Coordinates of C-alpha atoms in Angstrom, one line a residue:
Chain A
M29 CA -41.2 -0.6 2.1
K30 CA -37.9 -0.5 4.3
K31 CA -34.4 1.4 3.4
T32 CA -32.5 -1.2 2.1
R33 CA -29.1 0.1 4.4
E34 CA -30.7 -1.1 7.2
G35 CA -30.7 -4.2 6.0
F36 CA -27.0 -3.4 6.1
G37 CA -27.1 -2.2 9.1
R38 CA -29.1 -5.3 10.5
A39 CA -26.9 -8.0 9.2
L40 CA -23.6 -6.6 10.7
A41 CA -25.7 -6.3 14.2
E42 CA -26.4 -9.7 13.6
L43 CA -22.2 -10.5 12.4
G44 CA -21.8 -9.3 15.4
K45 CA -23.4 -11.5 17.7
T46 CA -21.9 -14.4 15.0
N47 CA -18.9 -14.0 14.3
P48 CA -16.2 -12.3 17.0
D49 CA -13.1 -11.6 13.6
V50 CA -16.6 -8.8 11.6
V51 CA -14.7 -5.4 12.1
V52 CA -16.5 -2.4 11.1
L53 CA -15.0 1.5 10.0
V54 CA -16.6 3.9 9.1
G55 CA -15.6 7.7 7.1
D56 CA -17.9 9.5 9.6
L57 CA -21.3 8.3 8.3
T58 CA -22.5 5.8 11.2
D59 CA -25.6 6.9 11.5
S60 CA -26.3 7.7 7.6
T61 CA -25.0 4.0 6.5
M62 CA -26.7 2.9 9.8
V63 CA -23.5 1.0 11.1
S64 CA -25.1 2.3 14.7
F65 CA -26.6 -0.4 15.7
F66 CA -23.7 -2.6 15.5
A67 CA -21.5 0.3 16.3
K68 CA -23.4 0.8 20.4
E69 CA -23.3 -2.8 21.2
F70 CA -19.7 -4.3 19.6
P71 CA -17.9 -1.0 19.7
D72 CA -14.5 -1.9 20.7
R73 CA -14.8 -3.6 17.3
F74 CA -15.8 -0.6 15.4
V75 CA -13.2 1.6 14.5
E76 CA -14.5 5.6 13.0
M77 CA -11.8 6.4 10.5
G78 CA -13.2 9.9 9.7
V79 CA -13.4 11.7 6.9
A80 CA -10.3 9.4 4.7
E81 CA -11.6 7.2 3.4
Q82 CA -8.6 6.1 1.2
N83 CA -7.1 5.5 4.5
M84 CA -10.1 3.7 6.1
M85 CA -10.3 1.2 3.2
T86 CA -6.3 0.4 3.4
A87 CA -6.8 0.3 6.7
A88 CA -9.3 -2.3 6.0
A89 CA -6.7 -4.5 4.3
G90 CA -4.8 -4.3 7.1
L91 CA -7.3 -5.3 9.6
S92 CA -7.8 -9.0 7.8
L93 CA -4.0 -9.3 6.6
V94 CA -4.2 -10.7 11.0
G95 CA -7.7 -12.3 9.9
K96 CA -10.6 -9.9 11.3
I97 CA -13.3 -9.9 8.5
P98 CA -13.2 -6.0 7.6
F99 CA -17.0 -4.2 7.5
L100 CA -16.3 -0.7 5.7
A101 CA -18.9 2.4 5.5
T102 CA -19.6 5.4 3.5
Y103 CA -21.9 6.0 0.0
G104 CA -20.8 4.6 -3.1
A105 CA -19.4 7.2 -4.5
F106 CA -16.5 7.7 -2.2
A107 CA -15.9 4.5 -1.7
T108 CA -15.4 3.3 -5.2
C109 CA -13.8 6.8 -6.8
R110 CA -11.9 8.3 -4.5
C111 CA -10.4 5.0 -2.9
A112 CA -10.5 3.1 -6.9
D113 CA -6.3 3.0 -6.2
Q114 CA -6.8 1.4 -2.8
I115 CA -9.4 -0.8 -3.5
R116 CA -7.0 -2.4 -7.2
V117 CA -3.7 -2.9 -6.2
T118 CA -3.1 -3.2 -2.3
V119 CA -7.4 -4.0 -2.2
C120 CA -7.7 -7.0 -5.0
Y121 CA -4.4 -7.5 -6.1
S122 CA -4.0 -9.4 -3.6
D123 CA -7.4 -10.8 -2.5
L124 CA -7.7 -9.5 0.5
N125 CA -11.0 -10.0 2.7
V126 CA -12.6 -6.4 2.5
K127 CA -16.0 -6.0 2.6
I128 CA -16.3 -2.5 1.3
G129 CA -20.1 -1.3 1.9
G130 CA -21.4 1.6 -0.3
A131 CA -24.4 3.4 0.6
H132 CA -26.1 6.4 -0.9
G133 CA -26.6 4.1 -4.1
G134 CA -27.6 5.2 -7.4
I135 CA -29.9 8.5 -8.6
S136 CA -32.5 8.2 -5.8
V137 CA -30.3 9.3 -3.6
G138 CA -32.6 12.4 -3.7
P139 CA -32.4 16.0 -2.8
D140 CA -28.3 15.8 -2.2
G141 CA -27.5 16.2 -5.8
A142 CA -24.8 14.3 -8.6
T143 CA -21.8 14.2 -6.2
H144 CA -23.9 11.7 -3.8
Q145 CA -25.4 9.8 -6.2
A146 CA -23.5 6.4 -6.9
L147 CA -23.6 5.7 -11.1
E148 CA -20.6 4.3 -12.2
E149 CA -20.3 1.7 -9.0
F150 CA -20.7 -1.4 -11.1
A151 CA -18.7 -0.9 -13.8
M152 CA -15.5 0.8 -11.6
M153 CA -15.9 -2.8 -9.1
R154 CA -16.3 -5.1 -11.9
V155 CA -13.6 -4.6 -13.4
L156 CA -11.4 -5.5 -11.1
P157 CA -10.2 -8.8 -10.5
N158 CA -10.9 -11.3 -7.1
M159 CA -14.1 -8.4 -6.7
K160 CA -17.8 -9.6 -6.3
V161 CA -20.2 -7.5 -6.5
I162 CA -23.5 -7.3 -5.1
V163 CA -26.6 -5.0 -5.3
P164 CA -29.5 -6.4 -3.3
C165 CA -32.7 -5.3 -4.3
D166 CA -33.6 -5.2 -0.6
F167 CA -34.1 -4.6 2.4
E168 CA -34.5 -9.3 3.2
E169 CA -31.3 -9.1 0.4
T170 CA -29.8 -6.8 1.9
R171 CA -29.1 -8.6 5.0
K172 CA -28.2 -11.1 3.3
A173 CA -26.3 -10.2 1.0
T174 CA -24.3 -8.8 3.8
L175 CA -24.1 -11.8 5.8
A176 CA -23.3 -14.3 2.9
A177 CA -20.9 -11.6 1.9
A178 CA -19.3 -12.2 5.4
A179 CA -18.7 -15.8 4.4
V180 CA -17.2 -15.4 1.4
W181 CA -13.3 -15.7 0.6
G182 CA -12.2 -11.9 -1.2
P183 CA -13.6 -8.9 -1.6
V184 CA -16.9 -7.7 -1.9
Y185 CA -18.9 -4.5 -3.0
L186 CA -22.2 -4.1 -2.1
R187 CA -24.3 -1.9 -3.5
F188 CA -27.8 0.2 -1.7
G189 CA -29.6 2.8 -1.2
R190 CA -31.2 6.1 0.9
E191 CA -34.5 5.3 0.3
D192 CA -37.5 3.2 1.9
V193 CA -38.2 0.1 -1.2
P194 CA -40.1 -2.2 -1.7
V195 CA -39.6 -5.2 0.0
V196 CA -40.1 -7.9 -2.9
T197 CA -38.5 -11.1 -1.2
G198 CA -38.8 -12.1 2.0
A199 CA -37.5 -14.0 4.5
A200 CA -37.2 -17.2 3.5
T201 CA -36.3 -16.4 -0.7
P202 CA -33.2 -17.9 -0.7
F203 CA -29.8 -16.1 -1.5
E204 CA -26.6 -17.1 -2.9
I205 CA -23.8 -15.0 -4.2
G206 CA -23.3 -15.2 -8.2
K207 CA -27.2 -16.5 -8.5
G208 CA -29.5 -14.6 -9.8
I209 CA -33.1 -15.9 -9.0
L210 CA -36.0 -16.0 -11.1
L211 CA -39.0 -13.4 -9.1
R212 CA -40.8 -13.6 -12.9
D213 CA -42.3 -16.6 -15.4
G214 CA -42.9 -15.3 -19.3
D215 CA -41.1 -16.5 -22.2
D216 CA -41.3 -12.9 -24.4
V217 CA -39.4 -11.3 -23.2
A218 CA -36.4 -11.9 -20.3
I219 CA -36.2 -8.6 -18.2
V220 CA -32.9 -8.3 -16.1
A221 CA -32.8 -6.3 -13.1
C222 CA -31.0 -5.4 -9.9
G223 CA -31.1 -3.1 -6.8
V224 CA -35.0 -1.1 -6.4
M225 CA -34.8 -1.7 -10.3
V226 CA -35.9 -5.4 -9.5
H227 CA -39.7 -3.8 -8.3
E228 CA -40.4 -1.9 -11.4
A229 CA -39.5 -4.4 -13.3
L230 CA -42.2 -7.0 -11.9
Q231 CA -44.1 -3.7 -11.9
A232 CA -44.0 -3.4 -15.6
A233 CA -44.7 -7.3 -16.0
E234 CA -47.5 -6.4 -14.4
A235 CA -48.6 -4.3 -17.6
L236 CA -47.6 -6.3 -19.2
A237 CA -49.4 -9.0 -19.1
A238 CA -52.5 -7.3 -19.1
R239 CA -51.3 -7.0 -23.3
D240 CA -50.5 -10.2 -23.0
I241 CA -46.7 -10.4 -23.1
Q242 CA -45.8 -12.6 -20.9
A243 CA -42.7 -10.8 -18.9
R244 CA -39.4 -13.4 -16.9
V245 CA -37.4 -11.2 -14.2
I246 CA -34.7 -12.1 -12.9
N247 CA -33.4 -10.7 -10.0
I248 CA -29.0 -10.7 -10.5
H249 CA -28.5 -9.3 -7.5
T250 CA -24.7 -10.1 -8.1
I251 CA -23.5 -8.6 -11.5
K252 CA -19.6 -10.5 -10.4
P253 CA -20.2 -13.3 -10.8
I254 CA -23.4 -12.8 -13.0
D255 CA -25.4 -15.9 -13.0
R256 CA -24.9 -17.0 -16.7
N257 CA -26.6 -19.6 -17.7
L258 CA -29.8 -18.1 -15.8
L259 CA -29.4 -15.5 -18.5
I260 CA -29.0 -17.8 -21.4
Q261 CA -31.1 -19.8 -21.0
A262 CA -33.9 -16.7 -20.3
A263 CA -31.9 -15.4 -23.8
E264 CA -32.5 -18.6 -25.2
D265 CA -36.4 -18.9 -24.2
C266 CA -37.5 -16.1 -24.4
G267 CA -35.3 -14.3 -27.9
A268 CA -35.3 -10.4 -26.4
V269 CA -33.6 -9.3 -23.2
V270 CA -34.4 -6.5 -21.5
T271 CA -32.0 -5.2 -19.0
A272 CA -32.4 -2.3 -15.8
E273 CA -30.7 -0.8 -13.3
E274 CA -30.1 2.5 -11.2
H275 CA -26.7 2.9 -13.3
Q276 CA -24.8 4.8 -15.8
I277 CA -25.2 2.4 -19.1
H278 CA -21.7 1.8 -19.5
G279 CA -20.1 -0.9 -18.0
G280 CA -23.0 -1.5 -15.7
L281 CA -25.5 -5.0 -15.4
G282 CA -27.0 -3.7 -18.7
S283 CA -23.0 -4.2 -20.2
A284 CA -21.9 -7.2 -18.1
V285 CA -25.8 -8.9 -19.6
A286 CA -24.0 -8.4 -23.3
E287 CA -20.8 -9.5 -22.9
V288 CA -22.3 -12.9 -21.6
L289 CA -25.6 -13.2 -24.2
V290 CA -23.2 -11.8 -27.1
R291 CA -21.0 -14.4 -26.9
H292 CA -23.3 -17.6 -26.4
C293 CA -26.6 -17.2 -27.3
P294 CA -27.3 -13.3 -29.5
V295 CA -31.1 -11.7 -29.1
P296 CA -31.6 -7.4 -29.4
M297 CA -30.9 -6.1 -26.7
E298 CA -33.1 -2.8 -24.9
F299 CA -31.1 -1.2 -21.5
V300 CA -32.7 0.7 -18.9
A301 CA -29.9 2.7 -17.6
V302 CA -29.3 6.1 -16.6
E303 CA -27.6 7.8 -20.3
D304 CA -24.5 9.4 -20.2
R305 CA -25.5 11.9 -17.8
F306 CA -24.5 13.1 -14.0
G307 CA -27.4 13.0 -11.6
Q308 CA -28.8 15.8 -10.0
S309 CA -31.5 17.2 -6.3
G310 CA -34.7 16.1 -6.5
K311 CA -36.9 14.1 -5.2
P312 CA -36.1 10.3 -5.1
A313 CA -39.3 9.2 -7.5
E314 CA -39.4 12.2 -9.4
L315 CA -35.4 11.6 -10.5
M316 CA -35.7 8.4 -11.1
A317 CA -39.0 9.6 -14.0
A318 CA -37.0 12.0 -15.1
F319 CA -33.5 9.8 -15.8
G320 CA -36.0 6.9 -16.9
L321 CA -36.0 4.6 -14.4
T322 CA -39.3 2.8 -13.9
A323 CA -41.1 0.0 -15.1
D324 CA -43.0 2.5 -17.8
H325 CA -39.4 3.0 -19.1
I326 CA -39.4 -0.6 -19.2
V327 CA -42.4 -1.4 -20.7
T328 CA -41.4 1.1 -23.2
A329 CA -38.0 -0.3 -23.4
T330 CA -39.7 -3.6 -23.8
E331 CA -42.1 -2.3 -27.2
K332 CA -38.9 -1.6 -28.9
V333 CA -37.0 -5.1 -28.6
L334 CA -40.2 -6.7 -29.0
A335 CA -40.2 -4.9 -31.8
R336 CA -36.8 -6.5 -33.3
K337 CA -37.7 -9.6 -31.5
V338 CA -40.4 -9.3 -34.5
A339 CA -38.6 -7.8 -37.2
R340 CA -36.2 -10.1 -36.3
V341 CA -35.2 -13.2 -39.2
Y342 CA -34.3 -17.0 -37.4
Chain B
M3 CA 4.5 -19.6 -7.7
F4 CA 1.5 -19.3 -6.1
L5 CA 0.3 -18.8 -2.8
L6 CA -3.2 -19.3 -1.8
P7 CA -4.6 -16.3 0.7
T8 CA -4.8 -17.3 4.0
E9 CA -8.0 -18.4 4.5
E10 CA -8.3 -20.4 8.4
A11 CA -8.4 -19.0 10.9
H12 CA -5.5 -16.7 13.1
T13 CA -4.7 -18.2 16.3
M14 CA -3.3 -15.7 17.6
T15 CA -2.4 -16.8 20.6
D16 CA 0.2 -19.5 19.6
T17 CA 2.4 -16.3 20.2
T18 CA 5.8 -18.6 22.0
E19 CA 9.2 -18.5 21.0
R20 CA 8.7 -14.7 19.4
K21 CA 11.9 -13.8 18.2
N22 CA 13.7 -13.1 15.6
P23 CA 15.5 -16.0 13.8
Y24 CA 18.8 -14.5 13.6
R25 CA 20.0 -11.9 16.3
L26 CA 23.1 -11.0 15.0
P27 CA 25.4 -8.8 16.3
V28 CA 26.2 -5.7 14.8
D29 CA 30.1 -6.3 12.5
Q30 CA 28.2 -9.8 11.1
L31 CA 24.5 -7.2 9.9
K32 CA 27.2 -4.7 8.4
A33 CA 28.6 -8.8 6.5
K34 CA 25.5 -9.5 5.6
S35 CA 24.4 -5.5 4.2
L36 CA 27.0 -6.3 1.9
E37 CA 26.0 -9.1 0.8
L38 CA 22.2 -7.5 0.4
R39 CA 24.2 -5.5 -1.8
R40 CA 25.7 -7.9 -4.1
D41 CA 22.9 -9.4 -4.2
I42 CA 21.2 -6.1 -5.6
I43 CA 23.8 -5.3 -8.7
T44 CA 23.7 -8.8 -9.3
M45 CA 19.7 -9.0 -9.4
L46 CA 19.6 -6.2 -11.1
V47 CA 23.0 -7.0 -14.1
E48 CA 20.4 -10.1 -14.5
A49 CA 16.9 -8.0 -14.5
K50 CA 18.3 -6.0 -17.0
S51 CA 15.0 -3.7 -15.0
G52 CA 14.2 -2.1 -11.8
H53 CA 15.7 0.0 -9.0
T54 CA 18.9 0.6 -7.9
G55 CA 19.9 3.6 -6.0
G56 CA 16.4 3.2 -3.1
P57 CA 17.7 -0.4 -2.7
M58 CA 20.9 0.1 -1.9
G59 CA 20.9 3.0 0.3
F60 CA 18.1 0.4 2.0
A61 CA 20.1 -2.2 2.9
D62 CA 21.3 -1.3 6.4
I63 CA 18.4 -0.9 7.3
A64 CA 17.0 -3.9 5.5
A65 CA 19.5 -6.5 7.7
T66 CA 19.1 -5.1 10.1
L67 CA 15.6 -5.5 10.0
F68 CA 15.5 -9.1 8.2
F69 CA 18.3 -10.2 10.7
H70 CA 17.8 -8.8 14.0
E71 CA 14.5 -7.4 14.3
L72 CA 11.8 -8.7 13.3
V73 CA 10.6 -11.3 14.2
Y74 CA 9.4 -14.3 11.7
D75 CA 9.7 -17.9 10.4
P76 CA 10.5 -18.5 6.2
K77 CA 10.0 -21.7 6.2
N78 CA 6.2 -21.1 7.9
P79 CA 5.0 -17.3 6.3
K80 CA 1.7 -16.8 7.5
W81 CA 2.9 -18.0 11.1
P82 CA 0.4 -16.1 13.2
G83 CA 3.0 -15.3 15.6
R84 CA 4.6 -13.1 13.1
D85 CA 5.7 -9.8 13.2
M86 CA 4.6 -7.7 10.0
W87 CA 6.7 -5.6 7.8
F88 CA 5.1 -3.2 4.9
Y89 CA 7.3 -1.4 2.3
S90 CA 5.0 0.7 0.7
M91 CA 7.8 2.3 -1.8
G92 CA 6.9 -1.3 -3.7
H93 CA 10.0 -0.4 -6.3
M94 CA 12.1 -1.6 -3.7
T95 CA 12.2 -4.8 -4.2
P96 CA 15.2 -6.0 -5.3
I97 CA 16.1 -5.1 -1.8
H98 CA 13.0 -6.7 -0.2
Y99 CA 13.2 -9.6 -2.0
S100 CA 17.4 -10.5 -1.4
A101 CA 16.2 -9.9 1.8
L102 CA 13.2 -12.5 2.1
A103 CA 15.7 -15.0 -0.1
E104 CA 18.8 -13.5 2.0
A105 CA 16.0 -15.0 5.3
G106 CA 14.8 -18.3 4.1
Y107 CA 11.9 -17.3 2.4
F108 CA 12.9 -18.5 -0.8
P109 CA 16.1 -19.7 -2.7
L110 CA 18.8 -17.6 -3.0
K111 CA 18.8 -18.5 -7.1
D112 CA 14.9 -17.3 -7.7
L113 CA 16.7 -13.8 -7.6
M114 CA 18.2 -14.2 -10.9
K115 CA 14.6 -14.3 -12.4
F116 CA 13.6 -11.8 -11.4
R117 CA 11.4 -9.3 -13.7
K118 CA 11.4 -12.7 -15.6
L119 CA 7.5 -14.2 -17.3
D120 CA 9.3 -17.9 -15.2
G121 CA 9.9 -16.4 -12.1
H122 CA 7.8 -15.4 -8.8
L123 CA 9.4 -12.1 -8.6
Q124 CA 6.4 -9.2 -9.6
G125 CA 9.0 -6.0 -10.8
H126 CA 6.6 -4.6 -8.1
P127 CA 5.7 -7.5 -5.0
S128 CA 3.0 -9.6 -5.1
S129 CA 1.8 -11.4 -2.1
L130 CA 0.2 -14.5 -4.0
D131 CA 3.2 -14.4 -5.7
T132 CA 5.6 -14.2 -3.3
P133 CA 6.1 -16.0 0.5
G134 CA 7.2 -13.2 2.8
V135 CA 5.1 -10.7 0.7
E136 CA 2.3 -9.7 2.6
V137 CA 0.9 -7.4 0.6
S138 CA 1.2 -6.1 -2.8
S139 CA 1.7 -2.5 -3.2
G140 CA 3.7 -0.1 -6.0
S141 CA 1.5 2.8 -6.1
L142 CA 2.7 4.6 -2.7
G143 CA 1.2 5.7 0.1
Q144 CA -0.6 2.5 0.9
G145 CA 1.6 1.3 3.1
L146 CA 1.1 3.9 5.9
S147 CA -2.0 3.6 6.4
I148 CA -2.1 -0.8 5.5
A149 CA 0.8 -1.0 8.8
F150 CA -2.2 1.1 10.5
G151 CA -5.3 -1.3 10.5
A152 CA -2.8 -4.3 11.1
A153 CA -1.5 -2.7 13.8
Y154 CA -4.4 -2.2 15.2
G155 CA -6.7 -5.6 14.9
S156 CA -3.6 -6.7 16.0
R157 CA -3.4 -4.7 19.1
M158 CA -7.3 -5.1 19.4
D159 CA -6.4 -9.1 20.0
G160 CA -3.9 -7.8 22.6
H161 CA -1.1 -9.5 20.9
P162 CA 2.3 -8.7 20.7
R163 CA 3.1 -8.5 17.0
R164 CA 5.2 -4.6 16.2
V165 CA 3.8 -3.6 12.4
Y166 CA 5.9 -1.9 10.5
A167 CA 6.3 1.0 7.7
L168 CA 8.5 1.2 5.1
L169 CA 8.1 4.3 3.5
S170 CA 9.7 6.3 1.1
D171 CA 10.9 10.4 1.2
G172 CA 9.1 11.1 -2.0
E173 CA 5.4 9.5 -1.0
H174 CA 4.6 11.9 1.0
E175 CA 3.9 13.4 -1.9
E176 CA 0.8 11.0 -1.5
G177 CA -2.0 12.4 0.9
S178 CA -3.1 8.9 2.0
T179 CA 0.5 9.0 3.9
W180 CA -1.0 11.7 5.9
E181 CA -4.2 10.5 6.9
A182 CA -2.2 7.4 8.4
A183 CA 0.0 9.4 10.4
M184 CA -3.3 11.4 11.5
A185 CA -5.5 8.0 12.1
A186 CA -2.3 6.7 13.7
G187 CA -1.6 9.3 15.7
H188 CA -4.8 9.4 16.7
Y189 CA -5.1 6.5 18.5
Q190 CA -2.3 6.0 20.2
M191 CA -0.4 2.7 18.4
D192 CA 2.4 2.5 20.4
N193 CA 2.0 -0.7 18.3
L194 CA 2.9 0.7 14.6
C195 CA 7.1 2.1 13.5
A196 CA 7.2 3.7 9.7
I197 CA 10.8 3.8 9.0
V198 CA 11.6 7.0 6.3
D199 CA 13.7 5.5 3.8
Y200 CA 15.2 9.4 4.1
N201 CA 17.1 10.0 1.1
N202 CA 15.7 13.6 -0.5
I203 CA 15.9 11.8 -3.8
Q204 CA 12.9 11.2 -6.3
I205 CA 12.2 10.2 -9.5
D206 CA 12.5 13.4 -10.6
G207 CA 15.6 15.2 -8.7
H208 CA 15.8 16.2 -4.9
V209 CA 12.4 16.3 -2.8
E210 CA 12.7 19.2 -2.0
D211 CA 13.6 20.8 -5.2
I212 CA 10.3 18.8 -6.9
M213 CA 7.7 19.7 -3.5
G214 CA 9.3 20.3 -0.1
L215 CA 9.1 17.9 2.2
A216 CA 11.3 19.1 5.4
P217 CA 10.6 19.8 8.7
L218 CA 9.4 16.1 8.7
G219 CA 10.2 15.9 11.7
D220 CA 8.2 18.6 13.2
K221 CA 5.4 17.8 11.1
Y222 CA 4.9 13.8 12.3
R223 CA 5.6 15.2 15.9
A224 CA 2.2 17.5 14.7
F225 CA 1.0 14.8 14.1
R226 CA 1.5 13.1 17.5
W227 CA 4.2 11.1 16.8
N228 CA 7.6 10.3 18.5
V229 CA 10.3 11.6 16.3
I230 CA 13.9 10.2 16.1
E231 CA 16.4 11.3 13.6
I232 CA 19.2 9.0 13.1
D233 CA 21.9 7.5 10.7
G234 CA 20.1 5.4 8.7
H235 CA 24.4 3.1 7.7
D236 CA 24.7 3.1 11.2
I237 CA 24.3 -0.2 12.5
A238 CA 24.4 0.4 16.1
A239 CA 22.4 3.7 15.5
I240 CA 19.8 1.9 13.9
L241 CA 19.2 -0.9 16.8
G242 CA 18.7 1.9 18.8
A243 CA 15.7 3.4 16.6
L244 CA 14.2 0.5 16.3
D245 CA 14.2 -0.4 20.9
Q246 CA 13.2 3.0 21.4
A247 CA 10.7 2.5 19.8
R248 CA 9.7 -0.7 21.3
R249 CA 9.7 1.9 24.0
C250 CA 7.8 4.8 23.5
K251 CA 4.4 3.9 24.7
G252 CA 1.3 5.9 23.8
R253 CA 1.9 7.4 20.4
P254 CA 3.8 5.4 17.2
T255 CA 6.9 6.1 17.0
V256 CA 8.4 6.9 13.1
V257 CA 12.2 6.6 12.2
L258 CA 13.3 9.3 9.6
A259 CA 16.4 7.3 9.0
R260 CA 19.4 9.9 6.5
T261 CA 20.1 7.6 3.4
V262 CA 22.5 8.3 0.0
M263 CA 20.2 6.8 -2.8
G264 CA 23.1 3.8 -4.3
H265 CA 26.1 3.9 -1.1
P266 CA 28.0 2.6 -0.9
V267 CA 28.8 2.7 -4.6
S268 CA 31.0 5.8 -5.9
F269 CA 29.4 6.5 -9.1
M270 CA 26.0 6.0 -7.5
S271 CA 25.6 7.6 -4.4
D272 CA 23.7 10.3 -4.1
Q273 CA 22.8 10.3 -8.1
F274 CA 18.7 10.8 -8.6
E275 CA 19.5 9.3 -12.4
W276 CA 19.4 5.6 -10.2
H277 CA 16.5 5.6 -8.6
G278 CA 15.0 3.8 -11.9
K279 CA 18.2 2.0 -13.9
P280 CA 19.7 -1.4 -13.5
P281 CA 23.1 -1.3 -13.7
K282 CA 24.8 -2.6 -17.6
P283 CA 26.6 -5.2 -17.0
E284 CA 30.4 -2.9 -16.9
E285 CA 28.7 -0.4 -14.6
G286 CA 27.4 -3.6 -12.9
D287 CA 31.4 -5.2 -12.6
K288 CA 32.7 -2.1 -11.4
A289 CA 30.2 -1.2 -8.4
L290 CA 31.4 -5.9 -7.8
A291 CA 34.8 -4.5 -7.7
E292 CA 33.8 -1.9 -5.2
L293 CA 31.5 -3.9 -3.0
G294 CA 34.8 -6.7 -2.9
T295 CA 33.6 -9.3 -5.4
T296 CA 32.6 -10.2 -8.9
Y297 CA 30.0 -11.0 -11.1
A298 CA 30.8 -14.3 -11.5
E299 CA 31.1 -15.4 -8.2
W300 CA 28.3 -13.5 -6.3
S301 CA 26.2 -14.8 -10.1
G302 CA 27.6 -18.3 -8.7
R303 CA 26.6 -17.8 -5.2
L304 CA 22.6 -17.2 -6.0
L305 CA 22.5 -19.0 -9.2
N306 CA 23.2 -22.1 -6.6
N307 CA 21.7 -21.7 -3.3

């Protein structure tokens, strides 16, 4: 178990050593977003921007214009919703090299409640031209995603969480922006997940296997650009798809997958996501259960989609 | 024209020959500002859409910046040694583009394709379409933050660049402008100079009637800025303010430039109706007559260059 946000913080400290252009901006959340590792080692390239996210976003744009690779860190809710206009007009329309670190993504933020539980960023960010959206599943993948974000040109939104979560990938697991990862093979149903839901998907696949249902599990860490080929292949092979994400049901991973499949290989789909409502305070695990974001919920969704698959006449 | 964003490393050590390519004296700057105003009216008549008053009122400042103050190479817009300027007030494209064209970034005839599908001059500036535009703008209240970031990064590198944020008075109603002002004061960005086109006019009327802004100078002083107030049509005063800003250490400078929207055209001056509309052909003829030319003459000059 390890925090994804620590993967972000550790990667930035690594980048500090290897890339002199990397600069980190923070909005009064140095320890919480774990950019403190970078701040300690590279104080000259660390900018405290105070509680002023809009200015931080646009200042990052200015830094990119003089050749810096700015990473900014705040909570995902503020990075996206509060700065939407700055991201749209200044960062994306100008295609600037700004990397947005959105911490505290999802309902698993826990006791802080709805204001701090970002559940809208996938939708808000992926609709913007030039933006890349990455939702890594664990510490290791967040680390790799952060390094990859520095190496690619253009705006990138990185979403990571607050809590300790299981480490699903290893140091040797490949990571390439836009390239999904097949974690488990199977031909009965494809479970497509991102973020912490990847681990839940693997648990669900295990439970389904005990009932002789072979689920393919795919980690779509990059929601945009999405790995169309991997998704189309999964739909063709399995004939049914379940998506799972710690995000609102509208406009997120499920929508992105559906946009691909409805055009290229329409199959029955089910969505495991937050059903169009705001979060609330509680313990992370309690909230994941209360908002329908567990392996059990993926199993239930799978049963529903399989029923529709059987009913379908090919 | 489509420009790829610059991906190559910026070599900030290349700072040789850092000077404005023109360095025009005051009398020639006055002549240049007249040319810019003729460009503005002509391109707007042709476009049948766009903002007239603000760009006309800003022409003296733009002429001084582009033909005396700013360090740039129009043939190499991404030259790492350049100064940077940001039109936070994106709707000022008629003066922004005419100054870029007169400075040599692109042919004058391109101005006649302003706001047209087959041109590269968007209604509000787009950095991926137009050489010399550093960043896209059009949603107000963002330019000072961008300038702050560029100034901060330049100072990290020890780059002698100066960074100019060109702001409208009305966009001080945007809270983000004040976030940037606070940060620039806090970080003592003396390589940053903001110029406020203080014409006291916004779309719905006079700024003071819409949302009281005064005392703007005191507000900036309270945010730890050096404040200079000038007549924005007095070129010698503009030059003096820019020089004073350059010599001020430990604080960013804001130049509050009192301008008259639409100046010097009689029927446009200080008329807020002229914020967001173009002159009709007969209005353009009248304005160009006051500016000592005709549409035929000036559009001919633009189209043939």
